[in-house]
Amino acid sequence: MTISEPASVPVGPATAPRRLVLLGATGSIGRSTADVIAHAPEGAFEVASVAGGSDAAALAKMAIALKASFAALADPAGADALREALAGSGVRSGAGPEAVLEAALHDCDLVVGAIAGAAGVEPTHAALEAGRTIALANKECLVCAGGPFMRTAARAGARLLPMDSEHNAIFQALGGADPSTIEQMILTASGGPFRTWTAEAIAAATPQQALAHPNWSMGPKVTIDSASLMNKGLELIEAFHIFGIEAGRLDVLVHPQSIVHGLVTFADGSVTAGMAVPDMRTPIAHCLAYPDRVETRVRRVDLAAIGSLSFERPDFERFPALRVAMDCMKAGGSLPTVLNAANEIAVEAFLAGRISFHQIASMVEQVCEAAVRRGDDGEPATVGDALEIDRMTRHRAREALM
Ligand code: NAD
Ligand code: MG
């Protein structure tokens, strides 16, 4: 596994700062990453470049705070606003997809992949192709183009460090074990805001209700995915690629306290678990400093105060999105790519008040079934193929919404 080799340079003030590129700098993960950097020992990290989507003012502020040398905004319309906001700061800027690519390819030791959705595929893949170590939060990259991503990583000798909390916990629980001794990997899910709701109540849930996650504070897309449990389905596909494990050895447990994030069962019956409070700054810090550790201001796990940890099986009846995603993982081919694209459109439509919560899973399932019926279910060989499937699926999903 490419992920289990230790990085060569330890982090800390005694060595040169680790140079970072931050893709998705203005989002929830981006801001948490900035917080980890700000509270790490002086000189542990420096930031080469930052990239964001469309908020020029927020990106400029982040670039200045992190003392980045280059800031890239994906939206070309924000070019002037970004330049003006950075005037006199010494930070160079650019706008449009090429600028984001330029930011992704800045010389660095580690790229934080924290763009939301398939928008992250191209820049993150470009960094991987250049042999960079990627700390990956942007799970949609691996759901959309997992096969090509992992082949590129192997070819380029690039390492992927899992930043998603469940995968980070499993990575730590693995402890460099021989892959042939791994029997099962379990990802936990909090169950989201609707864990105890009836199917009827969930079907009619509003965006405000779906955005009120009980344990995690995250960007809107991943928060809706967490409410539908689609997030756990996407994460199973992410684990399938990142750990190179068979789909049948991956499972999900609902764990409302969100303290145990991932578990590994070994051939001898041993189970190791990765635990932390639900705060992304812990997996972020683990990736930034890997294989060393840096201190964070994250609250520590106090098991006596929590009292008990509980686990339950997911309910596929009330949370059909998880079943749809698991079916797509098992079927393979283009279906994970189709699933990801259809889900992004469905979530957008739900947030815009155009479809009900219940329709997210049913629309995604219909788009996947239609791809199978047309025979469009072959595996994308390249990132370009995956992005073409993504584009066609978005088009079809938008048409289905008309
Ligand atoms: P977010 O919506 O808060 O932030 C997304 C970031 O991507 C923003 O900075 C946005 O400006 C940027 N962006 C959007 N399009 C872009 C483009 N074309 N080019 C460059 N930048 C672009 O999302 P988030 O919650 O920070 O999540 C980011 C990723 O991390 C997602 O894939 C999510 O599933 C994953 N993740 C998030 C969390 C979390 O706690 N937030 C936890 C685990 C995994
Ligand atoms: Mg996660």
GROMACS .gro file of C-alpha atoms and ligand atoms in nm:
model
  447
    1MET     CA    1   0.000   0.000   0.000
    2THR     CA    2   0.141   0.337  -0.099
    3ILE     CA    3   0.005   0.498   0.215
    4SER     CA    4   0.193   0.294   0.471
    5GLU     CA    5   0.549   0.401   0.391
    6PRO     CA    6   0.673   0.662   0.636
    7ALA     CA    7   0.759   1.004   0.496
    8SER     CA    8   1.128   1.078   0.518
    9VAL     CA    9   1.124   1.424   0.676
   10PRO     CA   10   1.012   1.455   1.038
   11VAL     CA   11   0.817   1.768   1.125
   12GLY     CA   12   0.922   2.012   1.392
   13PRO     CA   13   1.113   2.326   1.454
   14ALA     CA   14   1.448   2.144   1.436
   15THR     CA   15   1.404   2.077   1.063
   16ALA     CA   16   1.311   2.293   0.764
   17PRO     CA   17   0.941   2.384   0.761
   18ARG     CA   18   0.719   2.143   0.573
   19ARG     CA   19   0.586   2.329   0.269
   20LEU     CA   20   0.215   2.293   0.205
   21VAL     CA   21  -0.024   2.359  -0.082
   22LEU     CA   22  -0.381   2.411   0.033
   23LEU     CA   23  -0.654   2.331  -0.223
   24GLY     CA   24  -0.996   2.436  -0.092
   25ALA     CA   25  -0.842   2.686   0.150
   26THR     CA   26  -1.160   2.880   0.226
   27GLY     CA   27  -1.378   2.581   0.315
   28SER     CA   28  -1.440   2.401   0.641
   29ILE     CA   29  -1.133   2.172   0.605
   30GLY     CA   30  -0.925   2.464   0.474
   31ARG     CA   31  -1.008   2.676   0.780
   32SER     CA   32  -0.940   2.386   1.018
   33THR     CA   33  -0.606   2.329   0.842
   34ALA     CA   34  -0.518   2.697   0.890
   35ASP     CA   35  -0.600   2.659   1.260
   36VAL     CA   36  -0.371   2.354   1.292
   37ILE     CA   37  -0.090   2.545   1.118
   38ALA     CA   38  -0.142   2.852   1.339
   39HIS     CA   39  -0.110   2.648   1.659
   40ALA     CA   40   0.170   2.416   1.548
   41PRO     CA   41   0.523   2.488   1.675
   42GLU     CA   42   0.683   2.793   1.513
   43GLY     CA   43   0.848   2.695   1.186
   44ALA     CA   44   0.678   2.355   1.150
   45PHE     CA   45   0.487   2.450   0.836
   46GLU     CA   46   0.485   2.710   0.562
   47VAL     CA   47   0.227   2.756   0.289
   48ALA     CA   48   0.334   2.781  -0.074
   49SER     CA   49  -0.003   2.837  -0.240
   50VAL     CA   50  -0.375   2.836  -0.170
   51ALA     CA   51  -0.675   2.777  -0.399
   52GLY     CA   52  -1.044   2.846  -0.352
   53GLY     CA   53  -1.367   2.844  -0.551
   54SER     CA   54  -1.536   3.182  -0.583
   55ASP     CA   55  -1.496   3.387  -0.264
   56ALA     CA   56  -1.211   3.625  -0.354
   57ALA     CA   57  -1.218   3.819  -0.026
   58ALA     CA   58  -1.202   3.504   0.189
   59LEU     CA   59  -0.922   3.359  -0.024
   60ALA     CA   60  -0.718   3.679  -0.007
   61LYS     CA   61  -0.757   3.689   0.370
   62MET     CA   62  -0.647   3.326   0.399
   63ALA     CA   63  -0.348   3.377   0.165
   64ILE     CA   64  -0.228   3.675   0.371
   65ALA     CA   65  -0.281   3.499   0.705
   66LEU     CA   66  -0.092   3.191   0.585
   67LYS     CA   67   0.180   3.402   0.412
   68ALA     CA   68   0.127   3.206   0.089
   69SER     CA   69   0.316   3.318  -0.220
   70PHE     CA   70   0.035   3.241  -0.467
   71ALA     CA   71  -0.347   3.242  -0.447
   72ALA     CA   72  -0.574   3.093  -0.715
   73LEU     CA   73  -0.948   3.140  -0.747
   74ALA     CA   74  -1.138   2.889  -0.965
   75ASP     CA   75  -1.395   3.149  -1.072
   76PRO     CA   76  -1.241   3.372  -1.344
   77ALA     CA   77  -1.498   3.644  -1.265
   78GLY     CA   78  -1.327   3.699  -0.931
   79ALA     CA   79  -0.984   3.783  -1.080
   80ASP     CA   80  -1.002   4.161  -1.023
   81ALA     CA   81  -1.151   4.132  -0.676
   82LEU     CA   82  -0.874   3.890  -0.575
   83ARG     CA   83  -0.599   4.112  -0.718
   84GLU     CA   84  -0.739   4.417  -0.541
   85ALA     CA   85  -0.779   4.235  -0.211
   86LEU     CA   86  -0.415   4.121  -0.233
   87ALA     CA   87  -0.273   4.457  -0.346
   88GLY     CA   88   0.040   4.544  -0.148
   89SER     CA   89   0.054   4.202   0.024
   90GLY     CA   90   0.319   4.052  -0.204
   91VAL     CA   91   0.092   3.752  -0.274
   92ARG     CA   92   0.067   3.676  -0.646
   93SER     CA   93  -0.276   3.574  -0.775
   94GLY     CA   94  -0.452   3.410  -1.066
   95ALA     CA   95  -0.807   3.308  -1.153
   96GLY     CA   96  -0.963   3.027  -1.355
   97PRO     CA   97  -0.897   2.653  -1.372
   98GLU     CA   98  -0.539   2.701  -1.500
   99ALA     CA   99  -0.457   2.914  -1.197
  100VAL     CA  100  -0.591   2.640  -0.967
  101LEU     CA  101  -0.368   2.391  -1.152
  102GLU     CA  102  -0.073   2.626  -1.107
  103ALA     CA  103  -0.145   2.643  -0.733
  104ALA     CA  104  -0.172   2.262  -0.717
  105LEU     CA  105   0.169   2.223  -0.882
  106HIS     CA  106   0.361   2.470  -0.664
  107ASP     CA  107   0.675   2.316  -0.522
  108CYS     CA  108   0.585   2.161  -0.184
  109ASP     CA  109   0.617   1.862   0.048
  110LEU     CA  110   0.244   1.801   0.092
  111VAL     CA  111  -0.075   1.899  -0.089
  112VAL     CA  112  -0.395   1.922   0.116
  113GLY     CA  113  -0.679   1.815  -0.117
  114ALA     CA  114  -0.984   1.983   0.037
  115ILE     CA  115  -1.188   2.106  -0.258
  116ALA     CA  116  -1.552   1.992  -0.231
  117GLY     CA  117  -1.687   1.755  -0.496
  118ALA     CA  118  -1.559   1.642  -0.835
  119ALA     CA  119  -1.425   1.996  -0.894
  120GLY     CA  120  -1.120   1.869  -0.707
  121VAL     CA  121  -1.043   1.583  -0.945
  122GLU     CA  122  -0.824   1.762  -1.200
  123PRO     CA  123  -0.602   1.974  -0.972
  124THR     CA  124  -0.560   1.694  -0.716
  125HIS     CA  125  -0.477   1.443  -0.988
  126ALA     CA  126  -0.225   1.683  -1.142
  127ALA     CA  127  -0.044   1.705  -0.808
  128LEU     CA  128  -0.049   1.327  -0.776
  129GLU     CA  129   0.090   1.292  -1.126
  130ALA     CA  130   0.374   1.525  -1.027
  131GLY     CA  131   0.460   1.277  -0.750
  132ARG     CA  132   0.339   1.495  -0.461
  133THR     CA  133   0.222   1.349  -0.131
  134ILE     CA  134  -0.149   1.428  -0.101
  135ALA     CA  135  -0.341   1.455   0.225
  136LEU     CA  136  -0.683   1.379   0.082
  137ALA     CA  137  -1.007   1.507   0.234
  138ASN     CA  138  -1.179   1.538  -0.105
  139LYS     CA  139  -1.333   1.188  -0.113
  140GLU     CA  140  -1.524   1.260  -0.436
  141CYS     CA  141  -1.187   1.235  -0.620
  142LEU     CA  142  -1.169   0.864  -0.537
  143VAL     CA  143  -1.539   0.798  -0.594
  144CYS     CA  144  -1.530   0.968  -0.933
  145ALA     CA  145  -1.192   0.840  -1.053
  146GLY     CA  146  -1.055   0.597  -0.794
  147GLY     CA  147  -0.900   0.348  -1.037
  148PRO     CA  148  -0.711   0.612  -1.239
  149PHE     CA  149  -0.607   0.797  -0.921
  150MET     CA  150  -0.453   0.489  -0.761
  151ARG     CA  151  -0.278   0.387  -1.084
  152THR     CA  152  -0.131   0.737  -1.116
  153ALA     CA  153  -0.016   0.728  -0.754
  154ALA     CA  154   0.159   0.396  -0.812
  155ARG     CA  155   0.319   0.514  -1.137
  156ALA     CA  156   0.433   0.849  -1.000
  157GLY     CA  157   0.544   0.705  -0.665
  158ALA     CA  158   0.308   0.950  -0.495
  159ARG     CA  159   0.164   0.884  -0.152
  160LEU     CA  160  -0.198   0.942  -0.044
  161LEU     CA  161  -0.252   1.017   0.324
  162PRO     CA  162  -0.617   0.975   0.426
  163MET     CA  163  -0.750   1.290   0.592
  164ASP     CA  164  -1.117   1.186   0.605
  165SER     CA  165  -1.161   1.102   0.975
  166GLU     CA  166  -1.273   0.738   0.932
  167HIS     CA  167  -0.993   0.656   0.688
  168ASN     CA  168  -0.741   0.839   0.900
  169ALA     CA  169  -0.852   0.635   1.203
  170ILE     CA  170  -0.823   0.310   1.003
  171PHE     CA  171  -0.481   0.417   0.871
  172GLN     CA  172  -0.365   0.470   1.228
  173ALA     CA  173  -0.531   0.145   1.346
  174LEU     CA  174  -0.352  -0.048   1.070
  175GLY     CA  175  -0.015   0.049   1.205
  176GLY     CA  176   0.165  -0.074   0.893
  177ALA     CA  177   0.015  -0.425   0.920
  178ASP     CA  178   0.061  -0.684   0.646
  179PRO     CA  179  -0.248  -0.633   0.423
  180SER     CA  180  -0.301  -1.012   0.398
  181THR     CA  181  -0.378  -1.026   0.774
  182ILE     CA  182  -0.667  -0.777   0.750
  183GLU     CA  183  -1.007  -0.942   0.775
  184GLN     CA  184  -1.236  -0.642   0.787
  185MET     CA  185  -1.242  -0.264   0.802
  186ILE     CA  186  -1.535  -0.085   0.963
  187LEU     CA  187  -1.619   0.280   0.913
  188THR     CA  188  -1.846   0.437   1.169
  189ALA     CA  189  -2.123   0.686   1.096
  190SER     CA  190  -2.280   0.917   1.354
  191GLY     CA  191  -2.619   0.848   1.197
  192GLY     CA  192  -2.666   1.220   1.131
  193PRO     CA  193  -2.960   1.435   1.241
  194PHE     CA  194  -3.223   1.181   1.128
  195ARG     CA  195  -3.087   0.871   1.304
  196THR     CA  196  -3.398   0.828   1.519
  197TRP     CA  197  -3.654   0.979   1.276
  198THR     CA  198  -3.927   0.779   1.100
  199ALA     CA  199  -3.901   0.718   0.725
  200GLU     CA  200  -4.192   0.959   0.666
  201ALA     CA  201  -4.032   1.238   0.867
  202ILE     CA  202  -3.696   1.188   0.691
  203ALA     CA  203  -3.865   1.194   0.349
  204ALA     CA  204  -4.005   1.541   0.424
  205ALA     CA  205  -3.696   1.688   0.597
  206THR     CA  206  -3.602   2.047   0.505
  207PRO     CA  207  -3.251   2.168   0.413
  208GLN     CA  208  -3.229   2.345   0.751
  209GLN     CA  209  -3.302   2.019   0.933
  210ALA     CA  210  -3.057   1.823   0.717
  211LEU     CA  211  -2.785   2.087   0.771
  212ALA     CA  212  -2.811   2.057   1.152
  213HIS     CA  213  -2.553   1.782   1.209
  214PRO     CA  214  -2.540   1.670   1.573
  215ASN     CA  215  -2.162   1.607   1.601
  216TRP     CA  216  -1.962   1.753   1.309
  217SER     CA  217  -1.934   2.104   1.169
  218MET     CA  218  -1.866   2.071   0.793
  219GLY     CA  219  -1.935   2.224   0.451
  220PRO     CA  220  -2.294   2.201   0.317
  221LYS     CA  221  -2.246   1.920   0.062
  222VAL     CA  222  -2.083   1.673   0.301
  223THR     CA  223  -2.337   1.768   0.573
  224ILE     CA  224  -2.631   1.672   0.348
  225ASP     CA  225  -2.446   1.352   0.249
  226SER     CA  226  -2.406   1.276   0.620
  227ALA     CA  227  -2.780   1.319   0.681
  228SER     CA  228  -2.867   1.077   0.398
  229LEU     CA  229  -2.577   0.839   0.486
  230MET     CA  230  -2.463   0.880   0.123
  231ASN     CA  231  -2.145   1.013   0.284
  232LYS     CA  232  -2.076   0.670   0.435
  233GLY     CA  233  -2.136   0.508   0.096
  234LEU     CA  234  -1.890   0.748  -0.069
  235GLU     CA  235  -1.645   0.673   0.212
  236LEU     CA  236  -1.671   0.297   0.158
  237ILE     CA  237  -1.572   0.354  -0.205
  238GLU     CA  238  -1.293   0.584  -0.084
  239ALA     CA  239  -1.167   0.309   0.153
  240PHE     CA  240  -1.191   0.048  -0.122
  241HIS     CA  241  -0.941   0.248  -0.327
  242ILE     CA  242  -0.719   0.396  -0.061
  243PHE     CA  243  -0.662   0.068   0.125
  244GLY     CA  244  -0.694  -0.163  -0.176
  245ILE     CA  245  -0.940  -0.386   0.013
  246GLU     CA  246  -1.219  -0.599  -0.137
  247ALA     CA  247  -1.568  -0.448  -0.114
  248GLY     CA  248  -1.692  -0.752   0.084
  249ARG     CA  249  -1.447  -0.677   0.368
  250LEU     CA  250  -1.579  -0.325   0.423
  251ASP     CA  251  -1.864  -0.249   0.659
  252VAL     CA  252  -2.043   0.035   0.837
  253LEU     CA  253  -2.158   0.072   1.197
  254VAL     CA  254  -2.370   0.358   1.327
  255HIS     CA  255  -2.202   0.505   1.637
  256PRO     CA  256  -2.387   0.814   1.760
  257GLN     CA  257  -2.109   0.942   1.991
  258SER     CA  258  -1.858   0.976   1.700
  259ILE     CA  259  -1.558   0.881   1.916
  260VAL     CA  260  -1.452   0.560   1.741
  261HIS     CA  261  -1.407   0.656   1.376
  262GLY     CA  262  -1.276   0.335   1.224
  263LEU     CA  263  -1.190  -0.024   1.322
  264VAL     CA  264  -0.973  -0.297   1.175
  265THR     CA  265  -1.026  -0.670   1.247
  266PHE     CA  266  -0.722  -0.893   1.191
  267ALA     CA  267  -0.694  -1.263   1.110
  268ASP     CA  268  -0.621  -1.352   1.475
  269GLY     CA  269  -0.942  -1.180   1.596
  270SER     CA  270  -0.767  -0.867   1.724
  271VAL     CA  271  -0.956  -0.544   1.667
  272THR     CA  272  -0.782  -0.206   1.667
  273ALA     CA  273  -0.976   0.118   1.662
  274GLY     CA  274  -0.895   0.482   1.590
  275MET     CA  275  -1.053   0.723   1.838
  276ALA     CA  276  -1.069   1.099   1.880
  277VAL     CA  277  -1.335   1.359   1.950
  278PRO     CA  278  -1.525   1.459   1.633
  279ASP     CA  279  -1.298   1.745   1.529
  280MET     CA  280  -1.127   1.741   1.189
  281ARG     CA  281  -0.822   1.917   1.330
  282THR     CA  282  -0.700   1.581   1.464
  283PRO     CA  283  -0.686   1.389   1.132
  284ILE     CA  284  -0.564   1.709   0.962
  285ALA     CA  285  -0.277   1.744   1.212
  286HIS     CA  286  -0.195   1.374   1.175
  287CYS     CA  287  -0.160   1.411   0.797
  288LEU     CA  288   0.030   1.742   0.809
  289ALA     CA  289   0.290   1.609   1.052
  290TYR     CA  290   0.301   1.243   0.941
  291PRO     CA  291   0.489   1.036   1.049
  292ASP     CA  292   0.556   1.278   1.337
  293ARG     CA  293   0.285   1.442   1.551
  294VAL     CA  294   0.211   1.803   1.636
  295GLU     CA  295   0.010   1.931   1.928
  296THR     CA  296  -0.344   2.056   1.859
  297ARG     CA  297  -0.593   2.243   2.074
  298VAL     CA  298  -0.851   1.970   2.013
  299ARG     CA  299  -1.046   1.854   2.316
  300ARG     CA  300  -0.918   1.518   2.444
  301VAL     CA  301  -1.133   1.205   2.459
  302ASP     CA  302  -1.268   1.165   2.813
  303LEU     CA  303  -1.422   0.819   2.813
  304ALA     CA  304  -1.538   0.838   3.174
  305ALA     CA  305  -1.727   1.160   3.098
  306ILE     CA  306  -1.880   1.007   2.783
  307GLY     CA  307  -1.975   0.699   2.989
  308SER     CA  308  -2.078   0.462   2.712
  309LEU     CA  309  -2.014   0.411   2.344
  310SER     CA  310  -2.293   0.248   2.145
  311PHE     CA  311  -2.306   0.084   1.803
  312GLU     CA  312  -2.592  -0.021   1.578
  313ARG     CA  313  -2.635  -0.155   1.226
  314PRO     CA  314  -2.736   0.099   0.961
  315ASP     CA  315  -3.101   0.093   0.854
  316PHE     CA  316  -3.105   0.064   0.475
  317GLU     CA  317  -3.483   0.115   0.463
  318ARG     CA  318  -3.473   0.461   0.617
  319PHE     CA  319  -3.136   0.547   0.458
  320PRO     CA  320  -3.157   0.404   0.103
  321ALA     CA  321  -2.867   0.623  -0.021
  322LEU     CA  322  -2.624   0.398   0.167
  323ARG     CA  323  -2.765   0.088  -0.003
  324VAL     CA  324  -2.746   0.255  -0.347
  325ALA     CA  325  -2.382   0.351  -0.286
  326MET     CA  326  -2.290   0.003  -0.162
  327ASP     CA  327  -2.452  -0.150  -0.471
  328CYS     CA  328  -2.248   0.086  -0.690
  329MET     CA  329  -1.927  -0.004  -0.505
  330LYS     CA  330  -1.992  -0.376  -0.554
  331ALA     CA  331  -2.091  -0.333  -0.921
  332GLY     CA  332  -1.784  -0.117  -0.991
  333GLY     CA  333  -1.728  -0.004  -1.352
  334SER     CA  334  -1.858   0.347  -1.411
  335LEU     CA  335  -2.123   0.327  -1.138
  336PRO     CA  336  -1.925   0.496  -0.859
  337THR     CA  337  -1.853   0.783  -1.102
  338VAL     CA  338  -2.220   0.804  -1.201
  339LEU     CA  339  -2.329   0.784  -0.836
  340ASN     CA  340  -2.101   1.071  -0.737
  341ALA     CA  341  -2.211   1.303  -1.018
  342ALA     CA  342  -2.582   1.227  -0.977
  343ASN     CA  343  -2.554   1.281  -0.602
  344GLU     CA  344  -2.385   1.620  -0.644
  345ILE     CA  345  -2.671   1.737  -0.867
  346ALA     CA  346  -2.934   1.589  -0.634
  347VAL     CA  347  -2.781   1.758  -0.328
  348GLU     CA  348  -2.766   2.093  -0.514
  349ALA     CA  349  -3.133   2.052  -0.611
  350PHE     CA  350  -3.232   1.962  -0.255
  351LEU     CA  351  -3.048   2.264  -0.111
  352ALA     CA  352  -3.221   2.483  -0.372
  353GLY     CA  353  -3.560   2.349  -0.257
  354ARG     CA  354  -3.627   2.178  -0.591
  355ILE     CA  355  -3.653   1.817  -0.467
  356SER     CA  356  -3.743   1.653  -0.137
  357PHE     CA  357  -3.487   1.481   0.086
  358HIS     CA  358  -3.634   1.144  -0.010
  359GLN     CA  359  -3.577   1.220  -0.380
  360ILE     CA  360  -3.199   1.250  -0.337
  361ALA     CA  361  -3.154   0.872  -0.312
  362SER     CA  362  -3.430   0.784  -0.560
  363MET     CA  363  -3.296   1.022  -0.824
  364VAL     CA  364  -2.941   0.893  -0.781
  365GLU     CA  365  -3.063   0.534  -0.807
  366GLN     CA  366  -3.262   0.608  -1.123
  367VAL     CA  367  -2.963   0.774  -1.291
  368CYS     CA  368  -2.744   0.472  -1.201
  369GLU     CA  369  -3.004   0.224  -1.331
  370ALA     CA  370  -3.036   0.420  -1.655
  371ALA     CA  371  -2.656   0.402  -1.706
  372VAL     CA  372  -2.669   0.023  -1.666
  373ARG     CA  373  -2.964  -0.004  -1.908
  374ARG     CA  374  -2.775   0.198  -2.171
  375GLY     CA  375  -2.466  -0.019  -2.121
  376ASP     CA  376  -2.274   0.289  -2.000
  377ASP     CA  377  -2.129   0.102  -1.705
  378GLY     CA  378  -1.773   0.029  -1.822
  379GLU     CA  379  -1.487   0.136  -1.598
  380PRO     CA  380  -1.321   0.470  -1.681
  381ALA     CA  381  -0.961   0.397  -1.781
  382THR     CA  382  -0.835   0.751  -1.728
  383VAL     CA  383  -0.924   1.061  -1.530
  384GLY     CA  384  -1.039   1.214  -1.861
  385ASP     CA  385  -1.283   0.924  -1.913
  386ALA     CA  386  -1.412   0.961  -1.556
  387LEU     CA  387  -1.464   1.336  -1.603
  388GLU     CA  388  -1.652   1.273  -1.927
  389ILE     CA  389  -1.883   1.025  -1.749
  390ASP     CA  390  -1.919   1.285  -1.472
  391ARG     CA  391  -2.013   1.556  -1.725
  392MET     CA  392  -2.266   1.338  -1.911
  393THR     CA  393  -2.422   1.220  -1.584
  394ARG     CA  394  -2.464   1.575  -1.455
  395HIS     CA  395  -2.632   1.666  -1.784
  396ARG     CA  396  -2.871   1.368  -1.760
  397ALA     CA  397  -2.942   1.428  -1.391
  398ARG     CA  398  -3.022   1.797  -1.461
  399GLU     CA  399  -3.253   1.692  -1.746
  400ALA     CA  400  -3.429   1.450  -1.511
  401LEU     CA  401  -3.497   1.747  -1.282
  402MET     CA  402  -3.670   1.955  -1.553
  403NAD     P1  403  -1.655   2.337   0.184
  403NAD     O1  404  -1.769   2.348   0.092
  403NAD     O2  405  -1.661   2.400   0.319
  403NAD     O3  406  -1.521   2.390   0.114
  403NAD     C1  407  -1.487   2.356  -0.017
  403NAD     C2  408  -1.367   2.436  -0.063
  403NAD     O4  409  -1.342   2.408  -0.202
  403NAD     C3  410  -1.387   2.588  -0.055
  403NAD     O5  411  -1.264   2.647  -0.023
  403NAD     C4  412  -1.425   2.624  -0.199
  403NAD     O6  413  -1.400   2.758  -0.228
  403NAD     C5  414  -1.332   2.529  -0.272
  403NAD     N1  415  -1.363   2.506  -0.413
  403NAD     C6  416  -1.481   2.474  -0.470
  403NAD     N2  417  -1.467   2.457  -0.603
  403NAD     C7  418  -1.336   2.478  -0.630
  403NAD     C8  419  -1.256   2.472  -0.748
  403NAD     N3  420  -1.311   2.444  -0.867
  403NAD     N4  421  -1.124   2.497  -0.738
  403NAD     C9  422  -1.067   2.527  -0.619
  403NAD     N5  423  -1.136   2.532  -0.504
  403NAD    C10  424  -1.269   2.507  -0.510
  403NAD     O7  425  -1.627   2.179   0.200
  403NAD     P2  426  -1.554   2.100   0.318
  403NAD     O8  427  -1.653   2.061   0.419
  403NAD     O9  428  -1.431   2.174   0.360
  403NAD    O10  429  -1.514   1.966   0.243
  403NAD    C11  430  -1.409   1.959   0.150
  403NAD    C12  431  -1.387   1.813   0.113
  403NAD    O11  432  -1.347   1.741   0.230
  403NAD    C13  433  -1.515   1.743   0.063
  403NAD    O12  434  -1.481   1.650  -0.033
  403NAD    C14  435  -1.568   1.672   0.186
  403NAD    O13  436  -1.642   1.557   0.156
  403NAD    C15  437  -1.437   1.635   0.255
  403NAD     N6  438  -1.450   1.618   0.400
  403NAD    C16  439  -1.492   1.722   0.477
  403NAD    C17  440  -1.503   1.706   0.613
  403NAD    C18  441  -1.543   1.821   0.701
  403NAD    O14  442  -1.545   1.804   0.823
  403NAD     N7  443  -1.573   1.937   0.650
  403NAD    C19  444  -1.470   1.583   0.673
  403NAD    C20  445  -1.425   1.481   0.591
  403NAD    C21  446  -1.414   1.498   0.455
  404MG      MG  447  -1.563   1.111   0.704
   0.00000   0.00000   0.00000
